[in-house]
Amino acid sequence: MAEEREVVLMKGNEAIARAAIRCGVDGYFGYPITPQSEVIETLAELKPWETTGMQVVQAESELASIYMVYGAAGAGKRAMTSSSSPGVALMQEGITYMAGAELPGVFVNVQRGGPGLGTIQPSQGDYFQATRGGGNGDYQVICLAPASVQEMADFVDLAFELAFKYRNPAMILSDGVIGQMMEKVVLPPFKPRRSDEEIERECPWASTGFNKKYKKERSIVTSLELKPEVMEQRNLHLQKKYAEIEANEVRYEMQQMDDAEYMIVAFGSAARIAEKSVELAREQGIKVGLFRPITLWPFPTKEIAAMAKGKKGVLVAEINAGQMVQDVRLAINGAVPVEQFGRLGGIVPDPEEIVEALKTKLM
C-alpha cells in the first residue's frame, strides 16, 4: 500500500479509526454511542477488511464488544474497541479480566457527562474510573490523555506498543470536545498486520492452540486461580509490573514554566483551554505556566512535586467536580496551596473562567 503522509482535516473520532487501519490493527469490535459513533462509522465506510484485512464488527452491546477484544487479544492479535462513558462502565468486568489474564488490548473512551446516562456533552468525569482500575481487584490500566486530534491518531500506535510491551490493557481517555472537533492531522505511516508466524514468535503466551511447527503446547489464558497462595503470587507479579511501568512510562508536557510563579495542571481538552488561559494571564502580568499530564496512569507524581516547589499556588483545571486534583494534592503533599476549578454537566469552561479562578482562589 502506497505511503501517504499528507496533512488532512478530520474529527478526532475519525483520526482514531484511520490510525487504527494504518497501525496494523487486526480487529475493532464496538458499539455506537454519542459522542464517539464516528469511530465505527468511519471504519464501516473505509472497509479495511478489503485492504489490510482488519476486521470490523458492530457487536450487539458494549459487553459483547469487550469480550471480543478479550478473545482476539488472547490469540495475540491487535484488538481494540471504543465507547463513551456509560458504555465503558459496562466494559469494566472484561477489562479487569484482561488485566488479570495479562492480555494487551486498547480501549478508547470519548467521555461525556454523567453520572448515569447524563448528557451527550463533553466531560472529564471518568478520571477516577480510568486511573483507579474501574473494575474489581488490584490492577491498573495504562492511560493516555490526548489533547489534540493529532494525538488521537498518534496515541493509537503508542497505546498498542505499551499494551504489548507490558501485556496490559491500555486506554486512550479522550472526551467529546476532542472526539468531535476538527483539526489538521498527519496520519501515521502504514504498518502491516503481523503474520501468524510473527505472532507466534512475539507472543509465546498467546492461546493459539497446539502448534507442532513451533513446538508449542496449548496455552491457557485465564485470570482465575482457586488456590489463594497462587493467586497472591499472581497479584505480586502484577504489582511488580505496575511498578516497572511507573518507573519507565511517565509522560507529560510543560509550557512557560521557567519563570512561573503559579502553575495550572490540566489534561486533555482542559489543557487545550488552559493554554489560552496562560496566555491571557501573562498579558495581565500574572506569571503562570501549564503542566499537562499525558499519562494519567502512570501519573507524573514526582515531576509535579518538583515543579510545584517555590510556586505561590497550583490550580487544577478539569471538566468535572474535582478528580485529578486529588492526585495533584497527594503529589504536592501540602508544600503549596492547591485549588480546583471545573464545570459540570457537559459545560466546557472558557479560558477567562480559569484565569478568574486562579485570581480568586490563589491570589
C-alpha atoms as a printed R data frame, in Angstrom:
    type eleno elety resid chain resno       x       y      z
1   ATOM     1    CA   MET     A     1   0.000   0.000  0.000
2   ATOM     2    CA   ALA     A     2   1.385   3.408 -1.002
3   ATOM     3    CA   GLU     A     3   2.764   5.626  1.739
4   ATOM     4    CA   GLU     A     4   0.695   8.739  2.428
5   ATOM     5    CA   ARG     A     5   1.822  11.485  4.774
6   ATOM     6    CA   GLU     A     6  -0.326  14.378  3.601
7   ATOM     7    CA   VAL     A     7  -1.990  16.754  6.037
8   ATOM     8    CA   VAL     A     8  -5.732  16.144  6.256
9   ATOM     9    CA   LEU     A     9  -8.615  17.755  8.141
10  ATOM    10    CA   MET     A    10 -10.732  15.429 10.259
11  ATOM    11    CA   LYS     A    11 -12.522  14.850 13.541
12  ATOM    12    CA   GLY     A    12 -10.775  13.228 16.480
13  ATOM    13    CA   ASN     A    13 -13.022  10.172 16.245
14  ATOM    14    CA   GLU     A    14 -12.216   9.791 12.568
15  ATOM    15    CA   ALA     A    15  -8.495  10.075 13.363
16  ATOM    16    CA   ILE     A    16  -8.814   7.123 15.762
17  ATOM    17    CA   ALA     A    17 -10.399   4.994 13.052
18  ATOM    18    CA   ARG     A    18  -7.952   5.912 10.308
19  ATOM    19    CA   ALA     A    19  -4.952   5.452 12.605
20  ATOM    20    CA   ALA     A    20  -6.193   2.008 13.615
21  ATOM    21    CA   ILE     A    21  -6.193   0.885  9.981
22  ATOM    22    CA   ARG     A    22  -2.698   2.256  9.431
23  ATOM    23    CA   CYS     A    23  -1.263   0.804 12.654
24  ATOM    24    CA   GLY     A    24  -1.785  -2.829 11.749
25  ATOM    25    CA   VAL     A    25  -4.815  -3.417 13.962
26  ATOM    26    CA   ASP     A    26  -6.326  -6.863 13.436
27  ATOM    27    CA   GLY     A    27  -9.806  -6.184 14.740
28  ATOM    28    CA   TYR     A    28 -12.129  -3.489 16.000
29  ATOM    29    CA   PHE     A    29 -15.206  -4.522 17.981
30  ATOM    30    CA   GLY     A    30 -17.529  -1.761 19.071
31  ATOM    31    CA   TYR     A    31 -20.983  -0.378 19.596
32  ATOM    32    CA   PRO     A    32 -22.184   3.113 18.636
33  ATOM    33    CA   ILE     A    33 -22.768   5.710 21.357
34  ATOM    34    CA   THR     A    34 -22.622   9.503 21.246
35  ATOM    35    CA   PRO     A    35 -20.176  11.278 21.081
36  ATOM    36    CA   GLN     A    36 -17.878   8.579 19.619
37  ATOM    37    CA   SER     A    37 -20.047   6.900 16.991
38  ATOM    38    CA   GLU     A    38 -17.908   8.273 14.152
39  ATOM    39    CA   VAL     A    39 -15.203   5.746 15.031
40  ATOM    40    CA   ILE     A    40 -17.194   2.720 13.894
41  ATOM    41    CA   GLU     A    41 -18.981   4.746 11.209
42  ATOM    42    CA   THR     A    42 -15.638   5.714  9.642
43  ATOM    43    CA   LEU     A    43 -14.395   2.125  9.785
44  ATOM    44    CA   ALA     A    44 -17.588   0.902  8.145
45  ATOM    45    CA   GLU     A    45 -17.176   3.471  5.382
46  ATOM    46    CA   LEU     A    46 -13.491   2.682  4.745
47  ATOM    47    CA   LYS     A    47 -13.986  -1.136  4.749
48  ATOM    48    CA   PRO     A    48 -10.452  -2.053  5.895
49  ATOM    49    CA   TRP     A    49 -11.264  -5.775  5.638
50  ATOM    50    CA   GLU     A    50 -10.930  -5.301  1.880
51  ATOM    51    CA   THR     A    51  -7.497  -3.667  2.104
52  ATOM    52    CA   THR     A    52  -5.490  -4.537  5.223
53  ATOM    53    CA   GLY     A    53  -7.646  -7.441  6.359
54  ATOM    54    CA   MET     A    54  -8.641  -5.647  9.559
55  ATOM    55    CA   GLN     A    55 -11.967  -6.996 10.794
56  ATOM    56    CA   VAL     A    56 -14.668  -4.592 11.989
57  ATOM    57    CA   VAL     A    57 -17.658  -5.884 13.932
58  ATOM    58    CA   GLN     A    58 -20.572  -3.948 15.402
59  ATOM    59    CA   ALA     A    59 -21.306  -6.036 18.455
60  ATOM    60    CA   GLU     A    60 -24.759  -6.339 19.987
61  ATOM    61    CA   SER     A    61 -23.610  -4.432 23.079
62  ATOM    62    CA   GLU     A    62 -20.603  -2.987 24.886
63  ATOM    63    CA   LEU     A    63 -20.428  -6.190 26.928
64  ATOM    64    CA   ALA     A    64 -20.107  -8.256 23.778
65  ATOM    65    CA   SER     A    65 -17.506  -5.942 22.254
66  ATOM    66    CA   ILE     A    66 -15.129  -6.085 25.220
67  ATOM    67    CA   TYR     A    67 -15.170  -9.877 25.252
68  ATOM    68    CA   MET     A    68 -14.492  -9.940 21.529
69  ATOM    69    CA   VAL     A    69 -11.415  -7.844 22.300
70  ATOM    70    CA   TYR     A    70 -10.550 -10.303 25.074
71  ATOM    71    CA   GLY     A    71 -10.737 -13.255 22.696
72  ATOM    72    CA   ALA     A    72  -8.699 -11.623 19.955
73  ATOM    73    CA   ALA     A    73  -6.082 -10.364 22.420
74  ATOM    74    CA   GLY     A    74  -5.846 -13.854 23.901
75  ATOM    75    CA   ALA     A    75  -4.762 -15.066 20.471
76  ATOM    76    CA   GLY     A    76  -2.057 -12.388 20.291
77  ATOM    77    CA   LYS     A    77  -3.970 -10.116 17.923
78  ATOM    78    CA   ARG     A    78  -4.042  -6.315 17.967
79  ATOM    79    CA   ALA     A    79  -7.633  -5.702 19.027
80  ATOM    80    CA   MET     A    80  -9.416  -2.556 20.155
81  ATOM    81    CA   THR     A    81 -12.767  -1.015 20.965
82  ATOM    82    CA   SER     A    82 -14.146   2.440 21.654
83  ATOM    83    CA   SER     A    83 -17.122   3.811 23.511
84  ATOM    84    CA   SER     A    84 -18.269   6.678 25.689
85  ATOM    85    CA   SER     A    85 -18.675   6.867 29.450
86  ATOM    86    CA   PRO     A    86 -21.774   4.677 30.117
87  ATOM    87    CA   GLY     A    87 -20.548   2.129 27.574
88  ATOM    88    CA   VAL     A    88 -17.073   1.964 29.099
89  ATOM    89    CA   ALA     A    89 -18.702   1.442 32.501
90  ATOM    90    CA   LEU     A    90 -20.299  -1.711 31.083
91  ATOM    91    CA   MET     A    91 -16.899  -2.921 29.861
92  ATOM    92    CA   GLN     A    92 -15.202  -2.834 33.265
93  ATOM    93    CA   GLU     A    93 -15.706  -6.533 34.015
94  ATOM    94    CA   GLY     A    94 -13.996  -7.502 30.768
95  ATOM    95    CA   ILE     A    95 -11.177  -5.020 31.310
96  ATOM    96    CA   THR     A    96 -10.381  -6.377 34.773
97  ATOM    97    CA   TYR     A    97 -10.436  -9.919 33.335
98  ATOM    98    CA   MET     A    98  -7.927  -8.807 30.701
99  ATOM    99    CA   ALA     A    99  -5.700  -7.180 33.321
100 ATOM   100    CA   GLY     A   100  -5.793 -10.359 35.413
101 ATOM   101    CA   ALA     A   101  -5.007 -12.523 32.405
102 ATOM   102    CA   GLU     A   102  -2.287 -10.071 31.262
103 ATOM   103    CA   LEU     A   103  -3.797  -9.503 27.843
104 ATOM   104    CA   PRO     A   104  -2.927  -6.467 25.712
105 ATOM   105    CA   GLY     A   105  -5.816  -4.505 24.257
106 ATOM   106    CA   VAL     A   106  -6.701  -0.878 23.544
107 ATOM   107    CA   PHE     A   107  -9.844   0.952 24.639
108 ATOM   108    CA   VAL     A   108 -10.891   4.465 23.681
109 ATOM   109    CA   ASN     A   109 -13.219   6.420 25.969
110 ATOM   110    CA   VAL     A   110 -14.657   9.594 24.424
111 ATOM   111    CA   GLN     A   111 -16.101  10.908 27.671
112 ATOM   112    CA   ARG     A   112 -19.493  12.535 28.168
113 ATOM   113    CA   GLY     A   113 -21.195  13.970 31.239
114 ATOM   114    CA   GLY     A   114 -22.742  11.834 33.982
115 ATOM   115    CA   PRO     A   115 -23.445  10.240 36.398
116 ATOM   116    CA   GLY     A   116 -25.670   7.673 34.735
117 ATOM   117    CA   LEU     A   117 -26.667   8.391 31.172
118 ATOM   118    CA   GLY     A   118 -26.074  12.054 31.953
119 ATOM   119    CA   THR     A   119 -25.697  14.019 28.770
120 ATOM   120    CA   ILE     A   120 -24.094  13.648 25.356
121 ATOM   121    CA   GLN     A   121 -21.933  16.717 26.005
122 ATOM   122    CA   PRO     A   122 -18.192  16.580 26.911
123 ATOM   123    CA   SER     A   123 -16.833  15.796 30.354
124 ATOM   124    CA   GLN     A   124 -13.733  14.521 32.123
125 ATOM   125    CA   GLY     A   125 -15.725  12.751 34.799
126 ATOM   126    CA   ASP     A   126 -14.235   9.294 34.154
127 ATOM   127    CA   TYR     A   127 -10.775  10.134 35.506
128 ATOM   128    CA   PHE     A   128 -11.302   8.045 38.656
129 ATOM   129    CA   GLN     A   129 -12.632   5.115 36.634
130 ATOM   130    CA   ALA     A   130  -9.659   5.212 34.261
131 ATOM   131    CA   THR     A   131  -6.923   5.676 36.853
132 ATOM   132    CA   ARG     A   132  -8.304   3.565 39.703
133 ATOM   133    CA   GLY     A   133  -8.900   0.393 37.708
134 ATOM   134    CA   GLY     A   134 -12.663   0.746 37.403
135 ATOM   135    CA   GLY     A   135 -13.391  -2.940 37.964
136 ATOM   136    CA   ASN     A   136 -12.694  -5.382 40.770
137 ATOM   137    CA   GLY     A   137  -9.307  -6.247 42.201
138 ATOM   138    CA   ASP     A   138  -5.883  -4.647 42.442
139 ATOM   139    CA   TYR     A   139  -4.971  -3.698 38.890
140 ATOM   140    CA   GLN     A   140  -4.048  -0.746 36.694
141 ATOM   141    CA   VAL     A   141  -4.751   0.288 33.126
142 ATOM   142    CA   ILE     A   142  -2.183   2.343 31.192
143 ATOM   143    CA   CYS     A   143  -3.997   5.597 30.450
144 ATOM   144    CA   LEU     A   144  -3.075   8.153 27.768
145 ATOM   145    CA   ALA     A   145  -4.873  11.525 27.588
146 ATOM   146    CA   PRO     A   146  -4.724  13.185 24.142
147 ATOM   147    CA   ALA     A   147  -5.136  16.960 23.911
148 ATOM   148    CA   SER     A   148  -5.473  17.229 20.129
149 ATOM   149    CA   VAL     A   149  -6.777  15.378 17.102
150 ATOM   150    CA   GLN     A   150  -3.164  14.716 16.134
151 ATOM   151    CA   GLU     A   151  -2.584  12.935 19.434
152 ATOM   152    CA   MET     A   152  -5.778  10.930 18.921
153 ATOM   153    CA   ALA     A   153  -4.078   9.499 15.839
154 ATOM   154    CA   ASP     A   154  -0.609   9.204 17.378
155 ATOM   155    CA   PHE     A   155  -1.740   7.506 20.575
156 ATOM   156    CA   VAL     A   156  -3.303   4.506 18.833
157 ATOM   157    CA   ASP     A   157   0.084   3.026 17.948
158 ATOM   158    CA   LEU     A   158   1.605   4.153 21.258
159 ATOM   159    CA   ALA     A   159  -1.211   2.501 23.216
160 ATOM   160    CA   PHE     A   160  -0.674  -0.789 21.383
161 ATOM   161    CA   GLU     A   161   3.084  -0.522 21.856
162 ATOM   162    CA   LEU     A   162   2.700  -0.136 25.617
163 ATOM   163    CA   ALA     A   163  -0.064  -2.728 25.861
164 ATOM   164    CA   PHE     A   164   2.055  -5.419 24.212
165 ATOM   165    CA   LYS     A   165   5.281  -4.349 25.912
166 ATOM   166    CA   TYR     A   166   3.743  -4.899 29.335
167 ATOM   167    CA   ARG     A   167   0.917  -7.316 28.442
168 ATOM   168    CA   ASN     A   168  -1.583  -4.916 29.960
169 ATOM   169    CA   PRO     A   169  -4.742  -3.119 28.806
170 ATOM   170    CA   ALA     A   170  -4.231   0.470 27.665
171 ATOM   171    CA   MET     A   171  -6.831   3.217 27.457
172 ATOM   172    CA   ILE     A   172  -6.974   6.398 25.403
173 ATOM   173    CA   LEU     A   173  -9.025   8.743 27.595
174 ATOM   174    CA   SER     A   174 -10.466  11.421 25.352
175 ATOM   175    CA   ASP     A   175 -13.705  13.393 25.558
176 ATOM   176    CA   GLY     A   176 -16.464  14.832 23.398
177 ATOM   177    CA   VAL     A   177 -14.510  18.015 22.683
178 ATOM   178    CA   ILE     A   178 -11.559  16.273 21.045
179 ATOM   179    CA   GLY     A   179 -13.666  13.496 19.555
180 ATOM   180    CA   GLN     A   180 -15.906  15.936 17.709
181 ATOM   181    CA   MET     A   181 -13.604  18.845 16.859
182 ATOM   182    CA   MET     A   182 -11.781  19.010 13.526
183 ATOM   183    CA   GLU     A   183  -8.062  19.758 13.148
184 ATOM   184    CA   LYS     A   184  -5.261  19.166 10.698
185 ATOM   185    CA   VAL     A   185  -3.685  15.741 11.136
186 ATOM   186    CA   VAL     A   186  -0.697  13.894  9.725
187 ATOM   187    CA   LEU     A   187  -1.728  10.249  9.819
188 ATOM   188    CA   PRO     A   188   0.818   7.618 10.897
189 ATOM   189    CA   PRO     A   189   2.614   5.591  8.235
190 ATOM   190    CA   PHE     A   190   1.150   2.254  7.244
191 ATOM   191    CA   LYS     A   191   2.272  -0.667  9.375
192 ATOM   192    CA   PRO     A   192   1.377  -4.110  8.032
193 ATOM   193    CA   ARG     A   193  -0.577  -6.507 10.196
194 ATOM   194    CA   ARG     A   194   1.628  -9.178 11.732
195 ATOM   195    CA   SER     A   195   1.707 -12.623 10.199
196 ATOM   196    CA   ASP     A   196   0.791 -15.731 12.183
197 ATOM   197    CA   GLU     A   197   4.499 -16.548 12.344
198 ATOM   198    CA   GLU     A   198   5.300 -13.142 13.830
199 ATOM   199    CA   ILE     A   199   2.543 -13.515 16.418
200 ATOM   200    CA   GLU     A   200   3.838 -16.958 17.410
201 ATOM   201    CA   ARG     A   201   7.322 -15.516 17.816
202 ATOM   202    CA   GLU     A   202   6.362 -12.280 19.595
203 ATOM   203    CA   CYS     A   203   3.537 -13.664 21.753
204 ATOM   204    CA   PRO     A   204   4.540 -17.093 23.082
205 ATOM   205    CA   TRP     A   205   1.874 -16.687 25.778
206 ATOM   206    CA   ALA     A   206  -0.951 -16.421 23.225
207 ATOM   207    CA   SER     A   207  -3.605 -19.132 23.169
208 ATOM   208    CA   THR     A   208  -3.302 -20.219 19.556
209 ATOM   209    CA   GLY     A   209  -3.569 -23.962 20.174
210 ATOM   210    CA   PHE     A   210  -1.004 -26.718 19.805
211 ATOM   211    CA   ASN     A   211   1.489 -25.891 17.076
212 ATOM   212    CA   LYS     A   212   3.873 -28.645 16.051
213 ATOM   213    CA   LYS     A   213   5.835 -26.322 13.755
214 ATOM   214    CA   TYR     A   214   6.762 -24.000 16.628
215 ATOM   215    CA   LYS     A   215   6.957 -26.804 19.203
216 ATOM   216    CA   LYS     A   216   4.295 -25.015 21.204
217 ATOM   217    CA   GLU     A   217   1.930 -26.661 23.639
218 ATOM   218    CA   ARG     A   218  -1.564 -25.380 24.232
219 ATOM   219    CA   SER     A   219  -1.690 -22.111 26.173
220 ATOM   220    CA   ILE     A   220  -4.366 -21.364 28.729
221 ATOM   221    CA   VAL     A   221  -5.435 -17.748 29.241
222 ATOM   222    CA   THR     A   222  -7.252 -17.097 32.499
223 ATOM   223    CA   SER     A   223  -7.488 -14.706 35.437
224 ATOM   224    CA   LEU     A   224  -8.841 -17.376 37.781
225 ATOM   225    CA   GLU     A   225  -6.791 -19.206 40.417
226 ATOM   226    CA   LEU     A   226  -8.601 -21.235 43.092
227 ATOM   227    CA   LYS     A   227  -5.565 -21.588 45.356
228 ATOM   228    CA   PRO     A   228  -5.091 -18.345 47.328
229 ATOM   229    CA   GLU     A   229  -1.326 -18.735 47.586
230 ATOM   230    CA   VAL     A   230  -1.103 -18.998 43.787
231 ATOM   231    CA   MET     A   231  -3.420 -16.012 43.329
232 ATOM   232    CA   GLU     A   232  -1.309 -13.994 45.743
233 ATOM   233    CA   GLN     A   233   1.819 -14.686 43.706
234 ATOM   234    CA   ARG     A   234  -0.004 -13.650 40.527
235 ATOM   235    CA   ASN     A   235  -1.019 -10.396 42.192
236 ATOM   236    CA   LEU     A   236   2.511  -9.764 43.436
237 ATOM   237    CA   HIS     A   237   3.746 -10.301 39.890
238 ATOM   238    CA   LEU     A   238   1.244  -7.734 38.627
239 ATOM   239    CA   GLN     A   239   2.289  -5.205 41.276
240 ATOM   240    CA   LYS     A   240   5.931  -5.624 40.246
241 ATOM   241    CA   LYS     A   241   4.940  -4.983 36.629
242 ATOM   242    CA   TYR     A   242   2.976  -1.874 37.577
243 ATOM   243    CA   ALA     A   243   5.996  -0.535 39.451
244 ATOM   244    CA   GLU     A   244   8.072  -1.046 36.301
245 ATOM   245    CA   ILE     A   245   5.533   0.870 34.236
246 ATOM   246    CA   GLU     A   246   5.525   3.710 36.777
247 ATOM   247    CA   ALA     A   247   9.315   3.881 36.634
248 ATOM   248    CA   ASN     A   248   9.588   3.927 32.828
249 ATOM   249    CA   GLU     A   249   6.452   5.244 31.132
250 ATOM   250    CA   VAL     A   250   5.535   8.589 32.715
251 ATOM   251    CA   ARG     A   251   4.780  11.208 30.046
252 ATOM   252    CA   TYR     A   252   3.962  14.890 30.443
253 ATOM   253    CA   GLU     A   253   4.344  18.296 28.800
254 ATOM   254    CA   MET     A   254   5.102  21.737 30.214
255 ATOM   255    CA   GLN     A   255   4.606  25.257 28.862
256 ATOM   256    CA   GLN     A   256   6.069  28.537 30.163
257 ATOM   257    CA   MET     A   257   7.201  27.026 33.450
258 ATOM   258    CA   ASP     A   258  10.707  28.577 33.534
259 ATOM   259    CA   ASP     A   259   9.666  31.778 35.330
260 ATOM   260    CA   ALA     A   260   6.214  30.729 36.518
261 ATOM   261    CA   GLU     A   261   5.022  31.771 39.982
262 ATOM   262    CA   TYR     A   262   1.772  29.837 39.596
263 ATOM   263    CA   MET     A   263   1.083  26.505 37.905
264 ATOM   264    CA   ILE     A   264  -2.042  25.226 36.178
265 ATOM   265    CA   VAL     A   265  -2.333  21.441 35.934
266 ATOM   266    CA   ALA     A   266  -4.774  20.159 33.312
267 ATOM   267    CA   PHE     A   267  -5.180  17.197 30.954
268 ATOM   268    CA   GLY     A   268  -6.913  16.571 27.648
269 ATOM   269    CA   SER     A   269  -9.269  19.231 26.346
270 ATOM   270    CA   ALA     A   270  -8.994  21.190 29.609
271 ATOM   271    CA   ALA     A   271  -5.270  21.545 28.919
272 ATOM   272    CA   ARG     A   272  -6.032  22.987 25.474
273 ATOM   273    CA   ILE     A   273  -8.262  25.586 27.105
274 ATOM   274    CA   ALA     A   274  -5.668  26.237 29.807
275 ATOM   275    CA   GLU     A   275  -3.059  27.068 27.140
276 ATOM   276    CA   LYS     A   276  -5.126  30.135 26.259
277 ATOM   277    CA   SER     A   277  -5.656  30.864 29.952
278 ATOM   278    CA   VAL     A   278  -1.893  31.010 30.468
279 ATOM   279    CA   GLU     A   279  -1.601  33.426 27.557
280 ATOM   280    CA   LEU     A   280  -4.368  35.666 28.927
281 ATOM   281    CA   ALA     A   281  -2.949  35.614 32.453
282 ATOM   282    CA   ARG     A   282   0.515  36.590 31.275
283 ATOM   283    CA   GLU     A   283  -0.975  39.504 29.346
284 ATOM   284    CA   GLN     A   284  -2.263  40.658 32.735
285 ATOM   285    CA   GLY     A   285   1.177  40.301 34.331
286 ATOM   286    CA   ILE     A   286   0.497  37.004 36.076
287 ATOM   287    CA   LYS     A   287   3.412  34.609 35.694
288 ATOM   288    CA   VAL     A   288   1.751  31.239 35.251
289 ATOM   289    CA   GLY     A   289   2.733  28.051 33.450
290 ATOM   290    CA   LEU     A   290   0.995  24.860 32.392
291 ATOM   291    CA   PHE     A   291   1.778  21.283 33.401
292 ATOM   292    CA   ARG     A   292  -0.078  18.698 31.275
293 ATOM   293    CA   PRO     A   293  -0.016  15.041 32.316
294 ATOM   294    CA   ILE     A   294  -0.090  12.878 29.194
295 ATOM   295    CA   THR     A   295  -0.122   9.595 31.094
296 ATOM   296    CA   LEU     A   296  -2.851   9.768 33.728
297 ATOM   297    CA   TRP     A   297  -1.599   6.380 34.856
298 ATOM   298    CA   PRO     A   298   1.250   6.194 35.489
299 ATOM   299    CA   PHE     A   299   0.734   9.671 36.941
300 ATOM   300    CA   PRO     A   300   3.677  12.161 36.889
301 ATOM   301    CA   THR     A   301   3.694  12.443 40.676
302 ATOM   302    CA   LYS     A   302   7.397  13.201 41.170
303 ATOM   303    CA   GLU     A   303   7.510  15.657 38.284
304 ATOM   304    CA   ILE     A   304   4.539  17.672 39.554
305 ATOM   305    CA   ALA     A   305   6.023  17.763 43.053
306 ATOM   306    CA   ALA     A   306   9.330  19.046 41.683
307 ATOM   307    CA   MET     A   307   7.702  21.748 39.539
308 ATOM   308    CA   ALA     A   308   5.468  22.920 42.401
309 ATOM   309    CA   LYS     A   309   8.444  23.801 44.613
310 ATOM   310    CA   GLY     A   310   8.655  27.535 45.204
311 ATOM   311    CA   LYS     A   311   5.324  28.270 43.497
312 ATOM   312    CA   LYS     A   312   2.727  30.521 45.109
313 ATOM   313    CA   GLY     A   313  -0.057  28.128 44.219
314 ATOM   314    CA   VAL     A   314  -1.367  25.439 41.889
315 ATOM   315    CA   LEU     A   315  -4.741  25.427 40.120
316 ATOM   316    CA   VAL     A   316  -6.073  22.140 38.754
317 ATOM   317    CA   ALA     A   317  -8.446  22.784 35.846
318 ATOM   318    CA   GLU     A   318 -10.628  19.836 34.806
319 ATOM   319    CA   ILE     A   319 -14.106  19.365 33.415
320 ATOM   320    CA   ASN     A   320 -15.520  17.564 36.444
321 ATOM   321    CA   ALA     A   321 -16.238  18.099 40.147
322 ATOM   322    CA   GLY     A   322 -12.610  17.538 41.160
323 ATOM   323    CA   GLN     A   323 -10.869  14.250 40.453
324 ATOM   324    CA   MET     A   324  -7.284  14.707 39.211
325 ATOM   325    CA   VAL     A   325  -6.898  17.366 41.908
326 ATOM   326    CA   GLN     A   326  -6.658  14.550 44.451
327 ATOM   327    CA   ASP     A   327  -3.592  13.110 42.720
328 ATOM   328    CA   VAL     A   328  -2.047  16.568 42.433
329 ATOM   329    CA   ARG     A   329  -2.593  17.192 46.153
330 ATOM   330    CA   LEU     A   330  -1.050  13.832 47.000
331 ATOM   331    CA   ALA     A   331   1.949  14.694 44.832
332 ATOM   332    CA   ILE     A   332   2.493  18.152 46.329
333 ATOM   333    CA   ASN     A   333   1.738  16.934 49.866
334 ATOM   334    CA   GLY     A   334   0.850  20.332 51.302
335 ATOM   335    CA   ALA     A   335   4.008  22.112 50.129
336 ATOM   336    CA   VAL     A   336   1.980  24.805 48.321
337 ATOM   337    CA   PRO     A   337  -1.741  25.632 48.097
338 ATOM   338    CA   VAL     A   338  -3.684  23.536 45.564
339 ATOM   339    CA   GLU     A   339  -7.152  24.564 44.354
340 ATOM   340    CA   GLN     A   340  -9.511  23.136 41.740
341 ATOM   341    CA   PHE     A   341 -11.767  24.644 39.098
342 ATOM   342    CA   GLY     A   342 -14.197  22.736 36.938
343 ATOM   343    CA   ARG     A   343 -17.531  22.866 35.141
344 ATOM   344    CA   LEU     A   344 -20.118  20.104 35.203
345 ATOM   345    CA   GLY     A   345 -22.982  18.663 33.197
346 ATOM   346    CA   GLY     A   346 -21.241  18.951 29.847
347 ATOM   347    CA   ILE     A   347 -20.386  22.649 30.113
348 ATOM   348    CA   VAL     A   348 -16.893  23.411 28.793
349 ATOM   349    CA   PRO     A   349 -15.167  26.294 30.628
350 ATOM   350    CA   ASP     A   350 -13.855  29.389 28.883
351 ATOM   351    CA   PRO     A   351 -10.176  30.374 29.235
352 ATOM   352    CA   GLU     A   352 -11.272  33.537 31.056
353 ATOM   353    CA   GLU     A   353 -13.033  31.442 33.709
354 ATOM   354    CA   ILE     A   354  -9.803  29.614 34.513
355 ATOM   355    CA   VAL     A   355  -7.915  32.910 34.829
356 ATOM   356    CA   GLU     A   356 -10.618  34.256 37.153
357 ATOM   357    CA   ALA     A   357 -10.458  31.071 39.249
358 ATOM   358    CA   LEU     A   358  -6.683  31.481 39.521
359 ATOM   359    CA   LYS     A   359  -7.161  35.019 40.830
360 ATOM   360    CA   THR     A   360  -9.978  34.320 43.261
361 ATOM   361    CA   LYS     A   361  -8.687  31.032 44.654
362 ATOM   362    CA   LEU     A   362  -4.925  31.610 44.838
363 ATOM   363    CA   MET     A   363  -4.121  35.338 44.706
